[in-house]
Coordinates of C-alpha atoms in Angstrom, one line a residue:
M1 CA 176.7 130.3 173.5
D2 CA 180.3 129.4 175.3
S3 CA 177.9 127.2 178.0
L4 CA 176.0 125.8 175.7
L5 CA 179.1 124.9 173.5
R6 CA 180.9 123.6 176.2
L7 CA 178.0 121.6 177.8
K8 CA 177.8 120.0 174.0
V9 CA 174.1 120.9 174.2
A10 CA 174.1 123.2 171.1
R11 CA 175.7 122.7 167.8
A12 CA 178.2 126.4 166.6
E13 CA 176.4 126.7 163.1
E14 CA 173.0 126.2 164.4
L15 CA 173.6 128.5 167.6
Q16 CA 171.1 131.5 167.2
V17 CA 170.5 134.1 170.6
L18 CA 167.9 136.4 170.9
T19 CA 168.1 139.3 173.5
L20 CA 164.9 140.8 174.5
D21 CA 164.8 143.5 176.6
L22 CA 163.3 146.9 176.6
S23 CA 166.3 149.2 177.3
R24 CA 167.0 151.0 173.8
R25 CA 171.1 150.9 174.5
V26 CA 171.2 147.2 175.3
N27 CA 169.8 146.7 171.9
D28 CA 171.6 149.0 169.9
H29 CA 175.0 148.1 171.7
I30 CA 174.2 144.4 170.2
E31 CA 172.8 145.6 166.9
R32 CA 176.3 147.9 166.6
S33 CA 178.5 144.8 167.6
R34 CA 176.4 142.6 165.2
R35 CA 177.0 145.3 162.0
A36 CA 180.5 145.2 163.5
A37 CA 180.6 141.5 163.0
V38 CA 179.1 141.1 159.6
Q39 CA 182.2 143.1 158.7
G40 CA 184.9 140.5 160.2
R41 CA 185.6 142.3 163.8
G42 CA 184.8 140.0 166.8
Y43 CA 184.0 141.5 170.3
T44 CA 186.1 141.7 173.1
I45 CA 184.4 140.7 176.4
Q46 CA 186.5 142.0 179.8
L47 CA 186.1 139.5 182.7
P48 CA 187.7 141.2 185.8
R49 CA 188.2 139.3 188.8
D50 CA 188.7 140.4 192.4
P51 CA 191.2 137.8 194.2
S52 CA 189.6 139.2 197.9
R53 CA 186.3 138.3 197.1
G54 CA 187.4 134.4 198.1
W55 CA 185.7 133.1 195.1
K56 CA 184.8 129.4 195.1
S57 CA 187.7 127.0 193.3
E58 CA 184.9 126.3 190.8
L59 CA 184.1 129.5 189.9
V60 CA 187.5 130.6 189.3
V61 CA 187.9 127.5 187.0
Y62 CA 184.7 128.3 185.3
W63 CA 186.5 132.8 185.3
D64 CA 189.4 131.3 183.5
R65 CA 187.6 129.1 180.9
F66 CA 185.1 131.7 179.8
G67 CA 184.8 132.0 176.0
D68 CA 187.5 129.5 174.8
Q69 CA 184.5 128.2 172.8
I70 CA 183.6 131.3 171.2
G71 CA 186.7 133.3 171.1
N72 CA 190.3 134.0 171.4
A73 CA 192.3 135.3 174.2
A74 CA 193.4 138.9 174.0
K75 CA 194.4 142.1 175.7
P76 CA 192.5 143.3 178.5
V77 CA 192.4 147.0 179.3
A78 CA 194.4 148.3 181.9
V79 CA 193.3 147.6 185.4
P80 CA 192.7 151.6 186.5
A81 CA 194.7 152.6 190.1
S82 CA 191.6 152.5 192.2
L83 CA 190.9 148.5 190.9
Q84 CA 194.8 147.8 191.9
G85 CA 194.5 144.2 192.8
T86 CA 192.0 142.9 190.4
I87 CA 192.9 140.3 188.0
L88 CA 191.7 140.9 184.5
R89 CA 191.4 139.2 181.3
A90 CA 189.9 139.6 177.6
V91 CA 188.4 137.1 175.1
R92 CA 187.7 138.2 171.8
V93 CA 184.4 136.7 170.6
Q94 CA 184.1 135.2 167.3
P95 CA 182.5 137.8 164.5
E96 CA 180.3 134.1 163.7
F97 CA 179.2 134.1 167.2
V98 CA 178.0 137.9 167.5
R99 CA 176.3 137.6 163.7
A100 CA 174.2 134.4 165.3
M101 CA 173.2 137.6 168.0
R102 CA 169.9 139.8 167.6
A103 CA 168.4 142.5 169.4
I104 CA 164.6 142.8 170.3
D105 CA 162.8 145.4 171.9
L106 CA 160.3 143.5 174.2
N107 CA 159.1 144.0 178.0
V108 CA 158.2 140.5 178.7
V109 CA 155.7 141.3 181.0
L110 CA 153.6 143.3 178.6
Q111 CA 154.6 141.2 175.4
R112 CA 155.6 138.6 173.6
E113 CA 157.6 137.3 170.5
E114 CA 155.2 135.8 168.0
V115 CA 157.3 132.9 167.3
P116 CA 156.3 130.4 164.8
A117 CA 155.5 126.8 166.1
G118 CA 158.4 125.4 164.3
A119 CA 160.9 128.0 165.4
K120 CA 159.9 128.5 169.1
F121 CA 163.1 128.5 171.6
D122 CA 164.4 125.6 173.1
L123 CA 165.8 127.9 176.2
L124 CA 165.1 131.4 177.8
I125 CA 167.5 132.4 180.6
A126 CA 165.7 135.2 182.8
T127 CA 168.2 135.9 185.8
N128 CA 168.5 138.6 187.9
I129 CA 165.3 140.1 185.9
L130 CA 162.2 138.8 187.3
V131 CA 162.9 139.8 191.1
Y132 CA 161.8 143.3 189.6
Y133 CA 158.4 142.2 189.3
D134 CA 155.6 141.2 191.9
T135 CA 153.6 138.6 191.8
F136 CA 151.5 139.1 189.2
E137 CA 154.0 140.6 186.5
Q138 CA 155.6 137.8 187.1
S139 CA 152.6 135.5 186.2
L140 CA 152.0 137.6 182.9
A141 CA 155.9 137.1 182.3
L142 CA 155.3 133.4 182.7
T143 CA 152.1 133.4 180.1
N144 CA 154.9 135.5 177.7
I145 CA 157.4 132.9 178.1
Q146 CA 155.6 129.6 177.7
S147 CA 153.8 131.0 174.3
M148 CA 157.4 131.9 173.1
L149 CA 158.8 128.1 174.1
R150 CA 158.3 125.4 172.3
P151 CA 156.7 122.1 174.1
G152 CA 159.8 121.0 176.3
G153 CA 161.7 123.7 176.3
F154 CA 163.1 125.4 179.6
L155 CA 163.4 128.4 181.5
L156 CA 166.6 129.2 183.3
T157 CA 166.0 132.0 186.2
N158 CA 166.7 133.1 189.9
N159 CA 163.6 133.6 190.8
L160 CA 161.0 131.1 192.6
L161 CA 158.3 131.5 190.2
L162 CA 153.7 131.2 191.0
E163 CA 153.2 128.2 189.0
L164 CA 149.7 128.7 187.5
P165 CA 147.1 125.8 187.2
S166 CA 146.1 127.2 184.1
L167 CA 149.9 127.5 182.8
K168 CA 151.8 124.6 181.0
M169 CA 155.1 126.4 183.3
K170 CA 156.3 123.4 185.7
S171 CA 159.4 123.7 188.1
V172 CA 161.8 120.8 187.7
D173 CA 164.2 121.2 189.9
Y174 CA 166.9 123.3 191.0
V175 CA 170.5 123.9 192.3
S176 CA 172.2 126.4 194.6
V177 CA 175.6 127.8 193.5
E178 CA 177.9 129.6 196.0
Y179 CA 180.1 131.8 194.3
S180 CA 182.0 132.6 197.8
S181 CA 182.1 131.7 201.3
R182 CA 180.8 135.2 202.4
E183 CA 177.1 135.1 203.5
S184 CA 174.4 135.1 200.9
D185 CA 177.0 135.2 198.0
G186 CA 175.2 132.6 196.0
D187 CA 172.4 132.1 193.7
Q188 CA 169.5 129.3 193.2
I189 CA 168.7 128.9 189.5
V190 CA 165.4 127.5 189.3
W191 CA 164.6 125.5 185.8
Y192 CA 161.0 125.3 184.4
R193 CA 159.9 123.0 181.6
R194 CA 156.8 124.5 179.2
E195 CA 155.0 120.7 178.9
P196 CA 153.5 119.6 175.7

C-alpha cells in the first residue's frame, strides 16, 4: 500500500489489498488486525535494520521512508541484548489502511478466487513463493493468477516462470535489485502482463 501510494499508482480511498495465503496463522492474524482496525486501532510494524549488513544507500532511504504514506512513526520495541547494534524503527499503520485488507485462504497452485469480470485484480505480487514449486506447479499457479487478473493487469514475482503458449501471461521486463555489496544479496523482479 505504502509503495503504491508513494508512486501515485493508487488512491488511498480506493485501495484494497487481498492476501491469498494457505497459512491459517497468517490469515487469522490479518483478520484479527482488521477487526481491531474496525474498532479504530492501527497496526504497528517493527522495522529492524542491521548496519553491519552493508545495505546500499537506496535501501536505507527506502527503510527510512517506509510507512510514511500509510502511517506515522511509533515507538519501537526494545532491541534484545543479543541483537545490540540493530537499529529499529516502527510505523503505526492508520486503521483505514488495515481495514482495506482482507485475507483469503487460498492455495494459488490448486485454487483461484472467483472474481467477477469488473472486479479482477490490477496487480498480484508473489515474491519468495513460487520458488517452492516445480515448473508444473508454477504453470498451474500462473493459470490461476491469469484468471484473477484483469486484462492489462500485472504479476510481480522474483521467479522466472515458464510462459506457456496457451496462456495470456507474458513477461514484460525485469529489474535487478541489489540490497548490499555482498554476493548474491539481491533479487530480480520480473513483471508479467495479462494480455487481452
